[in-house]
Tab-separated table of C-alpha atoms in Angstrom:
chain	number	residue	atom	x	y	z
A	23	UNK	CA	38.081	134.888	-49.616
A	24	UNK	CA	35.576	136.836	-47.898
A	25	UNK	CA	36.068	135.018	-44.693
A	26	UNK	CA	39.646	135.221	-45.000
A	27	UNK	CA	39.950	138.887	-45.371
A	28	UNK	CA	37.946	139.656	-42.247
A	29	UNK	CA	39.937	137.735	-40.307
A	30	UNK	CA	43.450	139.601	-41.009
A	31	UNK	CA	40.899	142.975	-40.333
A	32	UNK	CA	40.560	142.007	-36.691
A	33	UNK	CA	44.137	141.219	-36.062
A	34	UNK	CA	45.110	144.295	-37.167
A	35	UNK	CA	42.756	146.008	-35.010
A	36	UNK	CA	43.991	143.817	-31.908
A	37	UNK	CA	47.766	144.828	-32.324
A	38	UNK	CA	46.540	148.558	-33.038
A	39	UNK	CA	44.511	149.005	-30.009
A	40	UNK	CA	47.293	147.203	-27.997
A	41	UNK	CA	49.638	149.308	-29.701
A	42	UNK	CA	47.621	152.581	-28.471
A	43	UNK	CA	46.635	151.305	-24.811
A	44	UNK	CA	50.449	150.396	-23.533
A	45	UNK	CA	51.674	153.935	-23.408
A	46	UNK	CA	48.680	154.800	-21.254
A	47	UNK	CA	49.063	151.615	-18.844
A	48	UNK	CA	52.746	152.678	-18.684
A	49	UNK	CA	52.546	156.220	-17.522
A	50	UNK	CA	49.800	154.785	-15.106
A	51	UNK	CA	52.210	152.367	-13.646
A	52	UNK	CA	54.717	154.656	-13.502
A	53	UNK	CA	52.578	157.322	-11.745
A	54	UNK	CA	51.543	154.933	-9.161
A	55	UNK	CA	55.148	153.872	-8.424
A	56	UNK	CA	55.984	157.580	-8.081
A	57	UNK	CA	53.383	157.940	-5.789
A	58	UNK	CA	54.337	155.481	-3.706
A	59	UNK	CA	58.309	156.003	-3.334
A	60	UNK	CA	56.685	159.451	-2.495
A	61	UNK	CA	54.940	158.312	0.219
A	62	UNK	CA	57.502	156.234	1.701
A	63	UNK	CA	59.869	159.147	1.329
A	64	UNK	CA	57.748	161.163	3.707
A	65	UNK	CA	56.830	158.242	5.823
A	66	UNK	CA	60.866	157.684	5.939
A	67	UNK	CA	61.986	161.521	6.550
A	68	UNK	CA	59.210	161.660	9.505
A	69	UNK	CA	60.265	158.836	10.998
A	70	UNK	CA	63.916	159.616	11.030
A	71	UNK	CA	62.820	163.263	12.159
A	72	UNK	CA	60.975	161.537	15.411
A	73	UNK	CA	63.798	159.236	15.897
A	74	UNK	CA	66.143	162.160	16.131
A	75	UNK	CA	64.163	163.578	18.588
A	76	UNK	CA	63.924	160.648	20.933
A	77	UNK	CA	67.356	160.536	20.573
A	78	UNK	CA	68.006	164.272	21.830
A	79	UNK	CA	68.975	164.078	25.863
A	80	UNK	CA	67.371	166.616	27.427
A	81	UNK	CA	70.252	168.733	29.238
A	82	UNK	CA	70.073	171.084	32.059
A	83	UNK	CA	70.489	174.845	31.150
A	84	UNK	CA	72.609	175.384	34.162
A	85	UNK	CA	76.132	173.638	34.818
A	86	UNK	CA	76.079	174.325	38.321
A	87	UNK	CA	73.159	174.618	41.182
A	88	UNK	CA	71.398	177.530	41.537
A	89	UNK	CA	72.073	177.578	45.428
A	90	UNK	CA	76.179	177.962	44.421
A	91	UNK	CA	75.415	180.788	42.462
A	92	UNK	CA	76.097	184.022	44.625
A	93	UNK	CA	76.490	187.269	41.911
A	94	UNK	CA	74.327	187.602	38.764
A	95	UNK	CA	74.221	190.665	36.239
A	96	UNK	CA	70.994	191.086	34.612
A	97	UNK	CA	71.251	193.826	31.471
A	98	UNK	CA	69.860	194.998	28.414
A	99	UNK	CA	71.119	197.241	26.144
A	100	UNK	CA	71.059	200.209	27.727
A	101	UNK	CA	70.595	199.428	31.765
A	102	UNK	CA	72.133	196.647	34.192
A	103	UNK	CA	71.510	195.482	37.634
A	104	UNK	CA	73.491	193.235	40.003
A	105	UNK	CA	72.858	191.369	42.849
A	106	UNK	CA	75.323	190.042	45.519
A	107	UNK	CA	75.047	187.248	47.889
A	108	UNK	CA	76.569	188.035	51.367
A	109	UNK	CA	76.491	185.813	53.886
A	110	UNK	CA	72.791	184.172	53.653
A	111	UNK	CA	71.312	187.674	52.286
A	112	UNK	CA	71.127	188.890	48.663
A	113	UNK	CA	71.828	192.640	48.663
A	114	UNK	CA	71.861	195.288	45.812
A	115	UNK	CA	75.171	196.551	45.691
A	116	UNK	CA	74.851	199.109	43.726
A	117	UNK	CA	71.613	200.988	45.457
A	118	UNK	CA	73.090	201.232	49.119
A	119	UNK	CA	73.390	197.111	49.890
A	120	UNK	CA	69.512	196.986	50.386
A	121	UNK	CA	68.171	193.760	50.178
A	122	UNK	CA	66.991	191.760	47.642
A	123	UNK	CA	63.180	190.203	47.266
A	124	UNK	CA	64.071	187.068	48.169
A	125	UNK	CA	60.680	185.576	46.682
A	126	UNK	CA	61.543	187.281	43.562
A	127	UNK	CA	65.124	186.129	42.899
A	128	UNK	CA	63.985	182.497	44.187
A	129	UNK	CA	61.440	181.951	41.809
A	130	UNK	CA	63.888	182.850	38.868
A	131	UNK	CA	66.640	180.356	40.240
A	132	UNK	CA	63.572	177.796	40.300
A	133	UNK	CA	63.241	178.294	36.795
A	134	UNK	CA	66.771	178.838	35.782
A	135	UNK	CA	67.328	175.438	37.725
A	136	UNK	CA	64.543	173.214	36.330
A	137	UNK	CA	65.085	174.654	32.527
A	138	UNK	CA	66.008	172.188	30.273
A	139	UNK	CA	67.365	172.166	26.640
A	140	UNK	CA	66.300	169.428	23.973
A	141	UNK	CA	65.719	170.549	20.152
A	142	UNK	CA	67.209	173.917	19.223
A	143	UNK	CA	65.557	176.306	17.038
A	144	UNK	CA	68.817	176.565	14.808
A	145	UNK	CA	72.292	175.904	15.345
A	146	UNK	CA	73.684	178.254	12.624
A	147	UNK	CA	75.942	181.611	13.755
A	148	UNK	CA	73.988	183.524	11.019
A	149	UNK	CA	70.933	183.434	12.916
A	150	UNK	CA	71.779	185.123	16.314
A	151	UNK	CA	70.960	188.234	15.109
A	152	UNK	CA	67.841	187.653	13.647
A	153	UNK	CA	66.836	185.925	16.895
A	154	UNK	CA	68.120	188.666	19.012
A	155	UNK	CA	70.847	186.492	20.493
A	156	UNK	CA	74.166	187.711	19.661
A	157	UNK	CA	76.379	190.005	21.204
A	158	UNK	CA	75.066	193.077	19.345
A	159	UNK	CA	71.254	192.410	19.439
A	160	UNK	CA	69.574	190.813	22.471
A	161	UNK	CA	66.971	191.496	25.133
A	162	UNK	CA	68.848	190.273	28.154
A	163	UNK	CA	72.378	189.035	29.200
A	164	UNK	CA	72.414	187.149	32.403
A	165	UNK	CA	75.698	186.209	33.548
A	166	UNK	CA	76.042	184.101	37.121
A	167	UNK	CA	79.279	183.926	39.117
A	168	UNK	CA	80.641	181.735	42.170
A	169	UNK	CA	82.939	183.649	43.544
A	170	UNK	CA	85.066	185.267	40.440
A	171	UNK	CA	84.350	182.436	38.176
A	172	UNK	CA	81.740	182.521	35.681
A	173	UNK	CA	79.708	179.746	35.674
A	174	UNK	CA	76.816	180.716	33.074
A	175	UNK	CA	76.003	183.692	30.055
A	176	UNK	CA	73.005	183.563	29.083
A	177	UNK	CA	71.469	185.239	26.189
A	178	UNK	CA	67.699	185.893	25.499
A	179	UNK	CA	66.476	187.541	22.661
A	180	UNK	CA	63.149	187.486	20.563
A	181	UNK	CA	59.426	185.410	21.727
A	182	UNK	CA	58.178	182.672	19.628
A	183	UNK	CA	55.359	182.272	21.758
A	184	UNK	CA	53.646	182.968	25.457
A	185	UNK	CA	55.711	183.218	27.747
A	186	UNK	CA	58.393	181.779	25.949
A	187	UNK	CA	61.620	183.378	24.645
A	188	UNK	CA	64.785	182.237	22.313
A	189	UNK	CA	67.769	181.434	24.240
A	190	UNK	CA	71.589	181.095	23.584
A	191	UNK	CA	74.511	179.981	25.848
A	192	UNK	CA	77.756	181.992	25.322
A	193	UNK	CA	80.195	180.169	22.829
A	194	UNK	CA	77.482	177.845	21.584
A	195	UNK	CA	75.565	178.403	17.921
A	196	UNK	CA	72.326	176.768	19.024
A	197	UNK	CA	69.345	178.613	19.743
A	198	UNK	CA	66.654	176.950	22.079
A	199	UNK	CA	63.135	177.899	23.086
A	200	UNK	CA	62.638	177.994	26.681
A	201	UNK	CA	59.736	178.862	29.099
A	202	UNK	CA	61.271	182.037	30.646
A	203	UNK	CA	60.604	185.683	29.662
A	204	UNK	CA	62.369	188.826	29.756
A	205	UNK	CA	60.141	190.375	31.828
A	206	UNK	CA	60.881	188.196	35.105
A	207	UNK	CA	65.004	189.563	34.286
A	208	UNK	CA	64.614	193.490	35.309
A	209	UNK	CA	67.656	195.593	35.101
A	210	UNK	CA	66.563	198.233	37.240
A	211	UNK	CA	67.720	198.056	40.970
A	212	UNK	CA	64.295	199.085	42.170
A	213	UNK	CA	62.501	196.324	40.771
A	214	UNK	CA	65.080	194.121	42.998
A	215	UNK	CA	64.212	196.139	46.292
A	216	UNK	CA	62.850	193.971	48.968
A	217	UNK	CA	59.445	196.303	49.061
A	218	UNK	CA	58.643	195.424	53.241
A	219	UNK	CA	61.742	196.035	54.447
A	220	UNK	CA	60.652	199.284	56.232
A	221	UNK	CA	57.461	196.909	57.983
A	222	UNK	CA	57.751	196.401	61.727
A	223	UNK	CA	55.727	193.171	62.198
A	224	UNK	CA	53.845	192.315	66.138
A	225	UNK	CA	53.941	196.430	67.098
A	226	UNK	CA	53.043	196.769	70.401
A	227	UNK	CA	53.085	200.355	70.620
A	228	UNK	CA	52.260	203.401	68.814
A	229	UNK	CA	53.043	206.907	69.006
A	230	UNK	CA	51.940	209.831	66.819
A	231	UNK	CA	51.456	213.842	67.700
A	232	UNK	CA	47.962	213.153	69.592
A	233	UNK	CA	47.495	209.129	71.131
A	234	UNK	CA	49.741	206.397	72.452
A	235	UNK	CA	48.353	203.444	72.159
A	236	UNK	CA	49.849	200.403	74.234
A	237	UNK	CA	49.318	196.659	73.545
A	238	UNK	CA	48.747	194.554	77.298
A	239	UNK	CA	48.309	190.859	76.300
A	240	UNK	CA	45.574	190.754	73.370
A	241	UNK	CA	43.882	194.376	74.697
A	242	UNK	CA	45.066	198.100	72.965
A	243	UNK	CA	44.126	201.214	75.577
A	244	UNK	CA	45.838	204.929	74.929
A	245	UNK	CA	48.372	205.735	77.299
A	246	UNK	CA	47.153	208.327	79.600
A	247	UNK	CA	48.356	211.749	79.343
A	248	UNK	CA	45.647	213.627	81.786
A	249	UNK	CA	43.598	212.443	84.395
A	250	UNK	CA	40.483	211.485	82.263
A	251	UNK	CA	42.469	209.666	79.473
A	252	UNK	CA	41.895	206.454	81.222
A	253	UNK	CA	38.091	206.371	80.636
A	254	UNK	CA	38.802	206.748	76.486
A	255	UNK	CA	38.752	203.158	74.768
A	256	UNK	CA	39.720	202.369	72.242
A	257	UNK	CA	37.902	201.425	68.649
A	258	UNK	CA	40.147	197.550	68.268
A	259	UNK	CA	39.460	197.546	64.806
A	260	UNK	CA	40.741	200.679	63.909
A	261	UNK	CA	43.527	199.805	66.237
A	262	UNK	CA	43.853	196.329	64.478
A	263	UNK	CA	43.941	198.122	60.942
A	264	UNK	CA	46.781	200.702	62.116
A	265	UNK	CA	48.846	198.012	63.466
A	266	UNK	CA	48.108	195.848	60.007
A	267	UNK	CA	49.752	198.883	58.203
A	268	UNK	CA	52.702	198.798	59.962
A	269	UNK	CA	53.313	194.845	59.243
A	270	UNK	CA	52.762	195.392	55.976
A	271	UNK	CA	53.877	198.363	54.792
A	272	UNK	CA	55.533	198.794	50.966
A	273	UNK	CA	57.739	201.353	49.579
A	274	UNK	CA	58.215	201.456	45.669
A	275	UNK	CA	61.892	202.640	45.039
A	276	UNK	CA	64.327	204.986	46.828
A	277	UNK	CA	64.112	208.708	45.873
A	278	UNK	CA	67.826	210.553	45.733
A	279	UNK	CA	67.103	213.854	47.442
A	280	UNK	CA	65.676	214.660	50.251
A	281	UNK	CA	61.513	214.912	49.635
A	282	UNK	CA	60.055	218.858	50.432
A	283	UNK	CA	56.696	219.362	51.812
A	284	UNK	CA	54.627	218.291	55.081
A	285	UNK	CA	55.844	215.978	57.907
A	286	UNK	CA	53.796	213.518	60.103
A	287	UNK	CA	56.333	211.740	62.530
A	288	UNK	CA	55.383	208.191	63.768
A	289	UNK	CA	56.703	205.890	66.254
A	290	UNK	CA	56.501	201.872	66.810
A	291	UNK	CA	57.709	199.467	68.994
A	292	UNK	CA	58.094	195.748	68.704
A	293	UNK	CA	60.488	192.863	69.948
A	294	UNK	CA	62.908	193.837	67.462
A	295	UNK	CA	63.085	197.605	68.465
A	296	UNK	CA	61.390	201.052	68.446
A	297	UNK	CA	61.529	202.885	65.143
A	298	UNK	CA	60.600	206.130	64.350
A	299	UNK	CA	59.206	207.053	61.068
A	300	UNK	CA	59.098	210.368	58.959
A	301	UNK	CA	56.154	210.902	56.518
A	302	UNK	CA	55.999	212.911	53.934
A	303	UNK	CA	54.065	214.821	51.419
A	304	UNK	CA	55.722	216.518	48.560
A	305	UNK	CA	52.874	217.725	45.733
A	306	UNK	CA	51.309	214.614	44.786
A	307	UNK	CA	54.088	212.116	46.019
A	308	UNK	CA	54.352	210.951	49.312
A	309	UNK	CA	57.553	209.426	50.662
A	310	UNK	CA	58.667	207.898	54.067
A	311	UNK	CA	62.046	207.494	56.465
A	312	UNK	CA	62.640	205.469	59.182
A	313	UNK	CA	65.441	205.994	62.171
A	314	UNK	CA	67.140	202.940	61.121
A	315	UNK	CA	68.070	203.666	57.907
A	316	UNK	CA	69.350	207.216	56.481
A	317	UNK	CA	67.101	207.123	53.175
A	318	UNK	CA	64.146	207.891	51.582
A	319	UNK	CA	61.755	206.223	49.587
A	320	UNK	CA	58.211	206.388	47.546
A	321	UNK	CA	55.125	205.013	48.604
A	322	UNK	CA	51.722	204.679	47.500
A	323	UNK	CA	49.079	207.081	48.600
A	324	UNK	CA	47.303	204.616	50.181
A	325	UNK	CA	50.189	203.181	52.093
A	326	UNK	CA	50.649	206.907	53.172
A	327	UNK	CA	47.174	207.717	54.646
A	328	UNK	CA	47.034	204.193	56.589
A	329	UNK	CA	49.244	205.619	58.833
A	330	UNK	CA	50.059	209.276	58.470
A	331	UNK	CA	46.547	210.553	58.642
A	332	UNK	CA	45.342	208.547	61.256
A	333	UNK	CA	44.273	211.115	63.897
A	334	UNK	CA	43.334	210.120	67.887
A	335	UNK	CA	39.502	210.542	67.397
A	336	UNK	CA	39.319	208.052	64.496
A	337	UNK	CA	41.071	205.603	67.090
A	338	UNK	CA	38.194	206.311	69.804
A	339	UNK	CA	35.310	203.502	70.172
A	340	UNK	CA	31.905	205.164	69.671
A	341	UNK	CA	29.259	205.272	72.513
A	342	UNK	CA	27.523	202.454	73.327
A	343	UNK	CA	24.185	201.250	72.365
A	344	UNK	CA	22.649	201.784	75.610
A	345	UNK	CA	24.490	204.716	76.208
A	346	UNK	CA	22.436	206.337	73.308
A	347	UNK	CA	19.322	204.826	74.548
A	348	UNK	CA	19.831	206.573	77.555
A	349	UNK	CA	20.070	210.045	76.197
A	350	UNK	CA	17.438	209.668	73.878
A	351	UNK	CA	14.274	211.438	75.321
A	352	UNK	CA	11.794	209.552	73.624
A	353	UNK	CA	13.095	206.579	74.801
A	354	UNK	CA	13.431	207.939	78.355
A	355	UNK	CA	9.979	208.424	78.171
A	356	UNK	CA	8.629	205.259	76.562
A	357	UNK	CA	10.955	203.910	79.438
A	358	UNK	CA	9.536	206.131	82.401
A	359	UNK	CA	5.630	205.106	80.811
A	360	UNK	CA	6.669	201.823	81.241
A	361	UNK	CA	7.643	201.323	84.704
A	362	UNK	CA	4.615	203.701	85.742
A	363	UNK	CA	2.575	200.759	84.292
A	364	UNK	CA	4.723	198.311	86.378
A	365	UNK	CA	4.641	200.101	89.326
A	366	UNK	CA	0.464	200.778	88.740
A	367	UNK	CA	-0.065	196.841	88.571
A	368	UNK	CA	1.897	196.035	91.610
A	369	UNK	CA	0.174	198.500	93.687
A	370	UNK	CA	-2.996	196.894	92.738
């Protein structure tokens, strides 16, 4: 009996601790197959994510060539700017048909050309706003024309990142991120102005209030005025660094009235003509004019003294080495010494 009631004791302990341990393997199973369709959710929504991408033709920002394109308006919300292709030139028609910087506007179209579009940011309506985009909000519209038709509007608004900016086409909801800034899109006709346009490259001739100076072959002398001005030469570096100034000389914007104070007048010649330049010096501006063209315009100070204060004397090469030698009377006498030493030992 003993025997018999031990062994129904075990049994029941079997099924019990059976009973109690398949709950726990159950949730454990269950856990793990969570886990898993987890994972292979992820795995799945990455995967289509990438293949989305890949799928994504990159498209050109521009329907048309930048070398068709001959207007553009550049604004912002309060200023705009717009710049006219005639013939070959770009021109600012709006600040006296002065020309464009070429090197500027080029670079733009570059980047304008070679910007393309793949993934956008968003593609919901709602979000123009908060991306600076839309009509109402935005940092710059740029709008290119052939001819009257409108080829491109362009719409950049907030910057998600170094020199990058959001970007909307007119009539479209998406939102791209491109590698342009708003910076390189001014909307002030000054920043347009071709800066060397008053340079006069390969002078070869000068003329201010006291020298002439007068390029022969590779050689600067002064035009002679009196008898003796032949025998002044000239200092060819100085010379050199005058002539530099007039090759590359930069104005900063043009000035609406007419600039009050002193006058330096200035004249140079090259192959292409002789122009005649008016500098001035109003307060702490200085400004310049030349013959050709019936404006005025800021400079820098430095551009300003390169040429305007360069007086005849500065021009004038110093006295030779053994020119000083010679008028120094110490070395007169060490020289005189000398040869009476020579002439002792020949005599002997």
């Amino acid at each position: 009996m003993m025997n018999q009631s031990v062994t129904i004791d075990v049994s029941k302990a079997q099924e019990q601790l059976s009973a109690s341990a398949s709950p726990l393997k159950l949730w454990q199973r269950r856990l793990t197959i969570l886990f898993i369709a987890q994972v292979l959710l992820i795995l799945g929504v990455f995967a289509y994510q990438e293949n989305s991408r890949v799928q994504v033709d990159a498209q050109p920002l521009l329907g048309i060539k930048s070398a068709d394109i001959d207007r553009m308006v550049i604004q912002d919300a309060s200023n705009k700017v717009t710049l006219q292709k005639t013939g070959s030139q770009w021109q600012l028609p709006e600040l006296h048909q002065l020309p464009v910087d070429k090197q500027k506007l080029d670079e733009i179209l570059q980047k304008l050309d070679g910007t393309k579009l793949t993934w956008p940011v968003t593609t919901t309506a709602s979000s123009h706003q908060r991306f600076e985009v839309s009509g109402t909000k935005f940092q710059r519209r740029i709008e290119l024309f052939q001819g009257d038709a409108k080829k491109a509007d362009l719409w950049l608004g907030s910057t998600p990142g170094f020199k990058k900016i959001h970007l909307r086409r007119e009539g479209e909801n998406q939102v791209y991120a491109v590698e342009l800034t708003a910076f390189e899109f001014a909307t002030a006709s000054n920043d347009w102005l071709k800066s060397d346009l008053l340079a006069v490259k390969d002078v070869t001739s000068i003329k201010a209030s006291d020298y002439e100076l007068q390029k022969n072959g590779e050689a600067w002398t002064f035009v002679a005025t009196t008898h003796d001005a032949n025998t002044q030469k000239v200092n060819a570096t100085k010379v050199t660094e005058l002539m530099n100034a007039f090759g590359n000389l930069q104005v900063q914007e043009v000035v609406a009235q007419v600039p009050q104070g002193e006058t330096t007048k200035v004249s140079a010649k090259s192959a292409a003509g002789e122009f005649h330049y008016e500098f001035t010096k109003a307060g702490s501006d200085y400004f310049v004019k030349r013959s050709d063209r019936d404006l005025y315009f800021k400079l820098s100070q430095n551009e300003f003294e390169r040429i305007a204060n360069v007086k005849k004397v500065s021009l004038l090469a110093s006295e030779s080495t053994s020119s000083n030698t010679a008028a120094d009377p110490v070395s007169n006498l060490v020289n005189q010494s000398m040869q009476g030493i020579l002439n002792g030992e020949k005599s002997n």
